[in-house]
Coordinates of C-alpha atoms and ligand atoms in Angstrom, one line a residue:
X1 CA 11.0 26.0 22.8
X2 CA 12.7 26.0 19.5
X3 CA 10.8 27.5 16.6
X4 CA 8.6 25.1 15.2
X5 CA 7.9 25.0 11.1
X6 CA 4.5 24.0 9.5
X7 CA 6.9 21.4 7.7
X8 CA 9.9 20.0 8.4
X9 CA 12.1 17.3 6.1
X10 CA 12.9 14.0 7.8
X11 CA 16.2 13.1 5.9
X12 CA 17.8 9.8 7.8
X13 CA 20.9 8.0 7.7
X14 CA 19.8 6.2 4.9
X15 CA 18.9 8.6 2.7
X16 CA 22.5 10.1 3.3
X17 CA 24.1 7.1 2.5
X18 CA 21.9 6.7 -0.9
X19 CA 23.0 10.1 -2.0
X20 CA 26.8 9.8 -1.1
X21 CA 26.8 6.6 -2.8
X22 CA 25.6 8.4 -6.5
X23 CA 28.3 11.1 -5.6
X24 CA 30.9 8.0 -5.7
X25 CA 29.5 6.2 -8.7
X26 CA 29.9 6.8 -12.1
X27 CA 26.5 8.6 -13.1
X28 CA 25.1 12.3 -11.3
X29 CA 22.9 12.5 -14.0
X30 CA 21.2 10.1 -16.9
X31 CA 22.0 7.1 -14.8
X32 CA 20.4 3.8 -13.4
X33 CA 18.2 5.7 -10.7
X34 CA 16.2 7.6 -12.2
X35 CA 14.1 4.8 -13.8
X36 CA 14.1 3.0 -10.6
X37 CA 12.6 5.5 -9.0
X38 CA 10.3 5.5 -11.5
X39 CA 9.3 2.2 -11.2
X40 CA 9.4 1.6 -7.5
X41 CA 7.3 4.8 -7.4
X42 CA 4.8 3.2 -9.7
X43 CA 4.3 -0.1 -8.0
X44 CA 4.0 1.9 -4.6
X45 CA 0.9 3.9 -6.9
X46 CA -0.4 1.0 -8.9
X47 CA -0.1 3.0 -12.3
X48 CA 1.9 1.8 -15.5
X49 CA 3.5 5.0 -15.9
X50 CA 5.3 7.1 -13.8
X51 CA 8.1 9.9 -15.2
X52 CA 10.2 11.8 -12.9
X53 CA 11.0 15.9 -13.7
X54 CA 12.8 18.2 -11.8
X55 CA 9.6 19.8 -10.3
X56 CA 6.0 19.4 -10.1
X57 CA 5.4 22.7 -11.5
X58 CA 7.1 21.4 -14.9
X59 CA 5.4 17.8 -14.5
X60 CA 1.8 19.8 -14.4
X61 CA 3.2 22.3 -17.6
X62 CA 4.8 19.1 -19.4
X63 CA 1.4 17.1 -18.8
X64 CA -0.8 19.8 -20.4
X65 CA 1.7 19.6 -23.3
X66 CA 1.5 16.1 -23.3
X67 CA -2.5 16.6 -23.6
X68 CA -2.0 18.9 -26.1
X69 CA -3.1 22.1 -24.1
X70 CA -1.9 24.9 -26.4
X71 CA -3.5 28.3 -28.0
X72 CA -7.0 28.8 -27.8
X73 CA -7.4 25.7 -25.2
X74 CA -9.3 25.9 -22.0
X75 CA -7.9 24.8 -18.5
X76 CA -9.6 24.5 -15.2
X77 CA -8.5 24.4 -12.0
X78 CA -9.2 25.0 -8.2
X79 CA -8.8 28.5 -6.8
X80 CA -7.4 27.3 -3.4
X81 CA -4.2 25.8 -4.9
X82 CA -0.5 27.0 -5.0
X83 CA 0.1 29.1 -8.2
X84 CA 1.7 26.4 -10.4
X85 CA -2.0 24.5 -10.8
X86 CA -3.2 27.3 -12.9
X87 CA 0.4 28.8 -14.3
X88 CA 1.4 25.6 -16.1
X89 CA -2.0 26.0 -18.7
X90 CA -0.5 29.8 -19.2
X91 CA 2.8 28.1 -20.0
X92 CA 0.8 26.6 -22.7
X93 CA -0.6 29.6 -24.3
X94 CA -3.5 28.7 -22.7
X95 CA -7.1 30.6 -21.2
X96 CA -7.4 29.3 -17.4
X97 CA -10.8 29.6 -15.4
X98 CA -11.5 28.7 -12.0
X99 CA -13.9 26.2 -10.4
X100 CA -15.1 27.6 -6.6
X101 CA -14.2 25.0 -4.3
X102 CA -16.7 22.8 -1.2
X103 CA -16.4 24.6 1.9
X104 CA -16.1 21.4 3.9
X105 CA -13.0 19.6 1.7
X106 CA -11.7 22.2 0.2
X107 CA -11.1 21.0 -2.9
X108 CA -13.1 22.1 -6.1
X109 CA -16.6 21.2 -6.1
X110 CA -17.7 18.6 -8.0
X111 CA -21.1 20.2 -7.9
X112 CA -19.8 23.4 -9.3
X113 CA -17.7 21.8 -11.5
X114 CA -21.2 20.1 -13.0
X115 CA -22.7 23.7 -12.7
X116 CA -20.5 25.5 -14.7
X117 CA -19.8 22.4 -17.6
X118 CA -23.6 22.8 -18.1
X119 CA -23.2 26.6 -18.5
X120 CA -20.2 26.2 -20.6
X121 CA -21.7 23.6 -23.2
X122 CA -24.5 26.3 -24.2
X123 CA -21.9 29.0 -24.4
X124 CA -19.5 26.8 -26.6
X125 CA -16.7 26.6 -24.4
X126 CA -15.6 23.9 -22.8
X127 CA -12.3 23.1 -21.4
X128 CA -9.9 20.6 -22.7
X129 CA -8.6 19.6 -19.3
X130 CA -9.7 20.3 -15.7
X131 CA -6.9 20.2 -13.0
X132 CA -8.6 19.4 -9.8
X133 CA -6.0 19.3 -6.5
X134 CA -5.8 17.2 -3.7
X135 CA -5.8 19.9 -1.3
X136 CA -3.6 19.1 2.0
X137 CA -3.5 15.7 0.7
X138 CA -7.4 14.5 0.7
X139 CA -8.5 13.1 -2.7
X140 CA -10.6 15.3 -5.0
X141 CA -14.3 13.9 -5.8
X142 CA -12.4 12.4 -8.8
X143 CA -15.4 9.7 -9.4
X144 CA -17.8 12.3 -10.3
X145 CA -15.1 14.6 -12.0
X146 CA -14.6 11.3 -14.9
X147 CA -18.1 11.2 -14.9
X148 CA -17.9 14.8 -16.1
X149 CA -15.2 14.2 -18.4
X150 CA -16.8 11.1 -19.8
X151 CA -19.5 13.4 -21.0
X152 CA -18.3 16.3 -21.6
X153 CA -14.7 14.9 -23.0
X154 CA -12.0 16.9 -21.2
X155 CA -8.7 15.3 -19.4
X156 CA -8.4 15.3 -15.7
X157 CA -5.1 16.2 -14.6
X158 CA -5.0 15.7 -11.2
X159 CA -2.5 18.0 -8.9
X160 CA -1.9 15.1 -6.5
X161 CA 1.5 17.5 -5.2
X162 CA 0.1 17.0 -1.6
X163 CA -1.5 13.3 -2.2
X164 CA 2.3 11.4 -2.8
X165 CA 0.4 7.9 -0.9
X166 CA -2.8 8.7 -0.2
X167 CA -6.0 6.3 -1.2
X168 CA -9.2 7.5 -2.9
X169 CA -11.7 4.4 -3.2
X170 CA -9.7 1.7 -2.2
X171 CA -7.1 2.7 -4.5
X172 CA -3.9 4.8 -4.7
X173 CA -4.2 8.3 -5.7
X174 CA -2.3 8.4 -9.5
X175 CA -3.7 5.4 -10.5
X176 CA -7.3 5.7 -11.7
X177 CA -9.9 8.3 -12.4
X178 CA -7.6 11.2 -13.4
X179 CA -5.9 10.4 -17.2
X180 CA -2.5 11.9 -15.2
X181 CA -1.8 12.8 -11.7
X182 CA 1.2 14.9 -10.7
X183 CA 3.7 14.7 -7.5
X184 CA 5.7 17.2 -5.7
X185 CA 9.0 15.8 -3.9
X186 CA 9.5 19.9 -2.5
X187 CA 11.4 19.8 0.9
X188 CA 7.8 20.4 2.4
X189 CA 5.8 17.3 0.8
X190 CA 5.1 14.7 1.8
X191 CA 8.2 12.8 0.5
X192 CA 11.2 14.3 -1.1
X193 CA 13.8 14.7 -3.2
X194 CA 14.2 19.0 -2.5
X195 CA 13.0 19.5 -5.5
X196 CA 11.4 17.1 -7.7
X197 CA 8.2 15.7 -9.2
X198 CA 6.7 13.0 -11.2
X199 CA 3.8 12.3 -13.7
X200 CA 2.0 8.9 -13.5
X201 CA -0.5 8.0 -16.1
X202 CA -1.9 4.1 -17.1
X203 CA -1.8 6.0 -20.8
X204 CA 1.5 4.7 -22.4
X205 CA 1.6 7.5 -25.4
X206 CA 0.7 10.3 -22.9
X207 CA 4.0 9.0 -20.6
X208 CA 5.9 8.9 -23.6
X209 CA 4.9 12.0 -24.5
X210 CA 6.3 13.3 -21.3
X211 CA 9.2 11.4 -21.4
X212 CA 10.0 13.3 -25.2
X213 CA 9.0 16.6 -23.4
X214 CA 11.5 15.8 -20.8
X215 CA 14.9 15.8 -22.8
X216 CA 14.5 18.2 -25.6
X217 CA 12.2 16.8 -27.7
X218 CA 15.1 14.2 -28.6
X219 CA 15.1 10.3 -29.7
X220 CA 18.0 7.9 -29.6
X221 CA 16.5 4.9 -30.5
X222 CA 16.5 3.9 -34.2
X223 CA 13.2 2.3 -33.8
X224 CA 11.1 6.1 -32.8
X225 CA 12.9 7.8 -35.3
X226 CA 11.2 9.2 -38.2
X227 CA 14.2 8.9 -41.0
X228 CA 16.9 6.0 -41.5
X229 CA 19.6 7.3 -39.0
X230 CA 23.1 7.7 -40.7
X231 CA 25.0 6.2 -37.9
X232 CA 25.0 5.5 -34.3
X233 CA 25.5 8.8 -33.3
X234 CA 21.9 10.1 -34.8
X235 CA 19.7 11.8 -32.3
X236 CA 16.4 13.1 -33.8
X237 CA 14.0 16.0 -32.7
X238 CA 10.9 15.8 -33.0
X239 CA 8.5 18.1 -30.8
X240 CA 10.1 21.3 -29.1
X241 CA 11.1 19.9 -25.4
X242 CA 12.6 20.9 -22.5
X243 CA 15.5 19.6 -20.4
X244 CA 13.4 18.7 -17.2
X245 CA 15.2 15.9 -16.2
X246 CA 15.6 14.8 -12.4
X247 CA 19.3 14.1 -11.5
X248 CA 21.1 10.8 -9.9
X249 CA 21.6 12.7 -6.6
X250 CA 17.3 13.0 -6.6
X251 CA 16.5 10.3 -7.6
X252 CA 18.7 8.1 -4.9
X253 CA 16.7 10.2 -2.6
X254 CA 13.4 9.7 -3.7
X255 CA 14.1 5.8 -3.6
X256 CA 15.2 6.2 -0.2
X257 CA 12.3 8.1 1.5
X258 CA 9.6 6.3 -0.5
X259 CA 10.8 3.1 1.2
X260 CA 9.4 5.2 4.4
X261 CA 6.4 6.4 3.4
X262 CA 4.4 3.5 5.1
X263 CA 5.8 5.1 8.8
X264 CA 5.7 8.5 7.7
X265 CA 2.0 8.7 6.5
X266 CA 1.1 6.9 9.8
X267 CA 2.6 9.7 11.4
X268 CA 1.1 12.0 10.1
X269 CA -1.7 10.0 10.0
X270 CA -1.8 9.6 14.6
X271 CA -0.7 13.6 14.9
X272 CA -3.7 14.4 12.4
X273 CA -6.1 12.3 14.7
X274 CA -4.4 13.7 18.1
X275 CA -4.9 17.2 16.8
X276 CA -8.7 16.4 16.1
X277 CA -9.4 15.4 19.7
X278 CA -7.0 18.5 21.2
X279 CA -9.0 21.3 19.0
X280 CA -12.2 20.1 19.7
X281 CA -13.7 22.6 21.5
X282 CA -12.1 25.4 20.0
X283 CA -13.5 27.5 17.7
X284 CA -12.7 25.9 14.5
X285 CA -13.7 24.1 11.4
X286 CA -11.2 21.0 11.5
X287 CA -10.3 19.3 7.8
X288 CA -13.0 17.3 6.6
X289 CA -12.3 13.3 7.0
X290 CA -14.2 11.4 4.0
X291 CA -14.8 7.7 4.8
X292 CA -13.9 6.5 1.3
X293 CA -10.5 8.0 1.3
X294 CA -7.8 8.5 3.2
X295 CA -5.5 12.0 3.2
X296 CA -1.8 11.7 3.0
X297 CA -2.1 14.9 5.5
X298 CA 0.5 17.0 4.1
X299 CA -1.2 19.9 5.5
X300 CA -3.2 20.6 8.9
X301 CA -5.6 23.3 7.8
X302 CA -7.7 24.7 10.0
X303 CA -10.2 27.7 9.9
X304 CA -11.1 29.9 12.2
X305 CA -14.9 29.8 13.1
X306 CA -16.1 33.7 13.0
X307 CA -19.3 32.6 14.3
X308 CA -17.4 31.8 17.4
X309 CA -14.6 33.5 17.6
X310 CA -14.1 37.3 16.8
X311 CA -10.3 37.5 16.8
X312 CA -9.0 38.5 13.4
X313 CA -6.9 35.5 11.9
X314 CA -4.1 37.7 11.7
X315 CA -3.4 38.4 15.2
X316 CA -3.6 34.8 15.7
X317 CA -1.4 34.3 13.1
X318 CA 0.9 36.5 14.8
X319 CA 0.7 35.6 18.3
X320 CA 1.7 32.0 17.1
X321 CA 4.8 33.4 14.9
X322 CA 5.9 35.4 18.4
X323 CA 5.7 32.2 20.1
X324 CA 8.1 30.2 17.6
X325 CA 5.3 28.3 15.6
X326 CA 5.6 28.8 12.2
X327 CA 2.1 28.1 11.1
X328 CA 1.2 29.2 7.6
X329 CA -1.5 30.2 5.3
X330 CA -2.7 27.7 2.1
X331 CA -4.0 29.1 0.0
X332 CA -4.3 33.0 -1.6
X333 CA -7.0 32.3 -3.8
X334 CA -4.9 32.6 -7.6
X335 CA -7.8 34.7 -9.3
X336 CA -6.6 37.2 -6.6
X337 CA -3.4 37.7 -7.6
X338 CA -1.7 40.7 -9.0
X339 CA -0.9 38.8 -12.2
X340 CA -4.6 37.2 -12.8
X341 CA -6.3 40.2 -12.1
X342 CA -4.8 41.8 -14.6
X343 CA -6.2 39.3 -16.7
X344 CA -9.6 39.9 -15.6
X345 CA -10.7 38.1 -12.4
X346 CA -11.8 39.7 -9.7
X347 CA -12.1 39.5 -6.0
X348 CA -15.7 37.7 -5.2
X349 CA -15.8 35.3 -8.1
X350 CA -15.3 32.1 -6.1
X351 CA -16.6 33.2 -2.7
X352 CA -16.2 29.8 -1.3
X353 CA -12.3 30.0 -1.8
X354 CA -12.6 33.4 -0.9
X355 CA -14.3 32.5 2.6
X356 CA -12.0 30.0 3.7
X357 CA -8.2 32.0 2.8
X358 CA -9.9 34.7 4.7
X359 CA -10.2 32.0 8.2
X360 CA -7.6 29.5 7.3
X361 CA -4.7 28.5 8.9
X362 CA -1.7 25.3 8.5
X363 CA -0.6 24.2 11.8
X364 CA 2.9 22.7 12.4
X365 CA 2.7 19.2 10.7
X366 CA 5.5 16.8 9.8
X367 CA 6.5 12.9 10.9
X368 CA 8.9 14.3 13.3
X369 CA 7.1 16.9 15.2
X370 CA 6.6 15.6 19.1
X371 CA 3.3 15.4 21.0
X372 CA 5.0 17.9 23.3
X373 CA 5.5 20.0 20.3
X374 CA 2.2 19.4 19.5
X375 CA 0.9 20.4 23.0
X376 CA 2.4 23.7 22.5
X377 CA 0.8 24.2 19.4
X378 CA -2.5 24.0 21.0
X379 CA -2.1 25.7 24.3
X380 CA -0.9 28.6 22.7
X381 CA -3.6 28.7 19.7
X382 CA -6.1 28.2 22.2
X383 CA -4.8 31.4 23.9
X384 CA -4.6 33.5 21.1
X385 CA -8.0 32.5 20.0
X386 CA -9.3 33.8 23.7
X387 CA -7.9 37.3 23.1
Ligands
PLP401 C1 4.1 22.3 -4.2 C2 3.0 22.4 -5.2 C3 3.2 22.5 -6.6 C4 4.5 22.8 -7.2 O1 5.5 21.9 -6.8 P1 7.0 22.1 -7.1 O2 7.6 20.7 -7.0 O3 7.5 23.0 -6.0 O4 7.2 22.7 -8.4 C5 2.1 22.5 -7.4 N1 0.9 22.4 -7.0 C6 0.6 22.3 -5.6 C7 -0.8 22.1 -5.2 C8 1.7 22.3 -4.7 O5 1.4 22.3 -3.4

């Protein structure tokens, strides 16, 4: 059998066509489909605002500009989260601290989240703006997060990078709870554009904001400017930005796949649901389903039950790489970085984060992958689990 990736881009005729058709028209760049993108992406999210960047690891560093996370600000975020979640407040000039996550979702705990506001409040330092993550696409426990922020008055930015679709209360992620929510359109998300991503927000000066971060600081509009423009010609700058725009070519693409997303969530959705029933009896912790809302299941993560199973997750890692499966591994904890321990974390500060990196492992998910595929996946996991 062919080797078989955790992730794999479905790229149709259609989107080919949507591309080659911005290649043949008059705008690759700073064109009509970039704001439609924007707002078909919005209606599909039910939020005002949506602004579209060239990546969501500049959509989460433009947001904390946008929420005014600078010098001597305090960010939180999830240790079990792709580097970006906690880079973007350094960007800023900012201190980041970590929140251990629930061993069952594993996304941060709400619980320690309360914990640790509590603790925080006595010492004087509270954060500014908590970044909780939608970890392989299951909502956060955003309701009691805005609780939190409601009392303790921080900004939730929500790293929604794996949730592009997915429903937390009746509602879809990006649209309520968190005061912004970021997208990744990454080859390996859910939908994409290769590289892409998008803020949404129901807070028009915070997606203005972005949208000034976005193109240099810069204003063309007589109306936003700050002095009488000269002439026609005037641009104005007024805040230090960033050219972080998403191109025609992207954009096209975006549009194209969104109009998918329905079939490729229930994908996703059946191979999640097939994989429950096939790993059943094997040693593992499955992901955690949550009756009031529903993943986007960019991500199969499993973990490896020592309890049950003695095998060290990296021969079983390997015996499925010899066999042509590319599973993975999400996440490293960040705190356990080179980088971050030189700027003072340690090994054994969030043990729940800790616990699970040290079990987990992604299986082979994407809307194309076959139940045959899938079959093979198993068989040969369930083998290696034996050894
Ligand atoms: C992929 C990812 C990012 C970064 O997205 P890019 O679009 O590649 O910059 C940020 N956070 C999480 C959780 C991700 O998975």
């Amino acid at each position: 059998m062919a080797f078989i990736p955790y992730s794999r881009q479905q790229v149709d005729d259609d989107d080919i066509a949507a591309v080659t058709a911005v290649l043949r028209s008059e705008f690759l760049t700073q064109g009509p489909q970039q704001p439609l993108f924007e707002a078909e992406f919005a209606a599909a999210h039910g939020v005002a605002h949506a602004v579209a960047v060239s990546n969501a690891t500049v959509a989460l560093h433009l947001a904390c500009l946008a929420m005014g996370v600078g010098p001597g600000s305090r960010v939180w975020t999830s240790p079990n989260s792709f580097l970006a979640s906690a880079n973007c407040a350094l960007y800023c000039g900012a201190q980041v601290d970590f929140v251990d996550i629930d061993a069952h979702t594993r996304n941060m705990s709400a619980s320690a989240l309360a914990h640790k506001l509590e603790q925080a409040e006595r010492e004087g330092t509270l954060p500014q703006v908590v970044i909780p993550v939608d970890f392989a696409g299951l909502p956060a426990d955003l309701r009691e997060m805005r609780a939190l922020a409601d009392r303790y008055g921080f900004r939730i930015l929500e790293d929604a990078s794996h949730a592009t679709g997915a429903r937390y209360l009746g509602l879809p992620v990006g649209s309520a709870w968190a005061d912004a929510s970021v997208f990744s359109f990454h080859a390996v998300k859910i939908v994409t554009t290769a590289e892409g991503g998008m803020v949404t927000t129901q807070d028009p000066a915070l997606a203005e904001r972005v949208r000034l971060l976005r193109s240099h600081g810069m204003v063309r509009e007589a109306a936003q400017m700050e002095q009488v423009p000269e002439g026609p010609w005037v641009y104005e700058q007024q805040a230090l930005g960033y050219n972080a725009r998403m191109t025609e070519l992207q954009a096209a693409l975006g549009r194209s796949q969104l109009r998918r997303l329905p079939q490729m969530h229930a994908h996703r959705e059946a191979l999640a649901e097939r994989y429950d029933g096939l790993l059943a009896a094997l040693p593992l912790r499955r992901p955690a389903r949550r009756a009031d809302r529903l993943s986007s299941w960019h991500l199969y993560a499993v973990e490896i039950d020592a309890a049950r199973c003695a095998v060290p997750r990296a021969r079983v890692f390997q015996a499925l790489r010899d066999a042509q499966i590319g599973v993975n591994v999400h996440y490293i904890p960040i705190h356990t970085q080179p980088y971050y321990r030189r700027l003072g974390f340690r090994p054994g500060q969030f043990p729940a984060a800790e616990a699970y990196y040290a079990q987990a492992l992604s299986l082979p998910l994407f809307p194309m992958l076959s139940d045959g595929e899938q079959d093979h996946v198993v068989a040969t996991l369930a083998k290696a689990l034996q050894a």
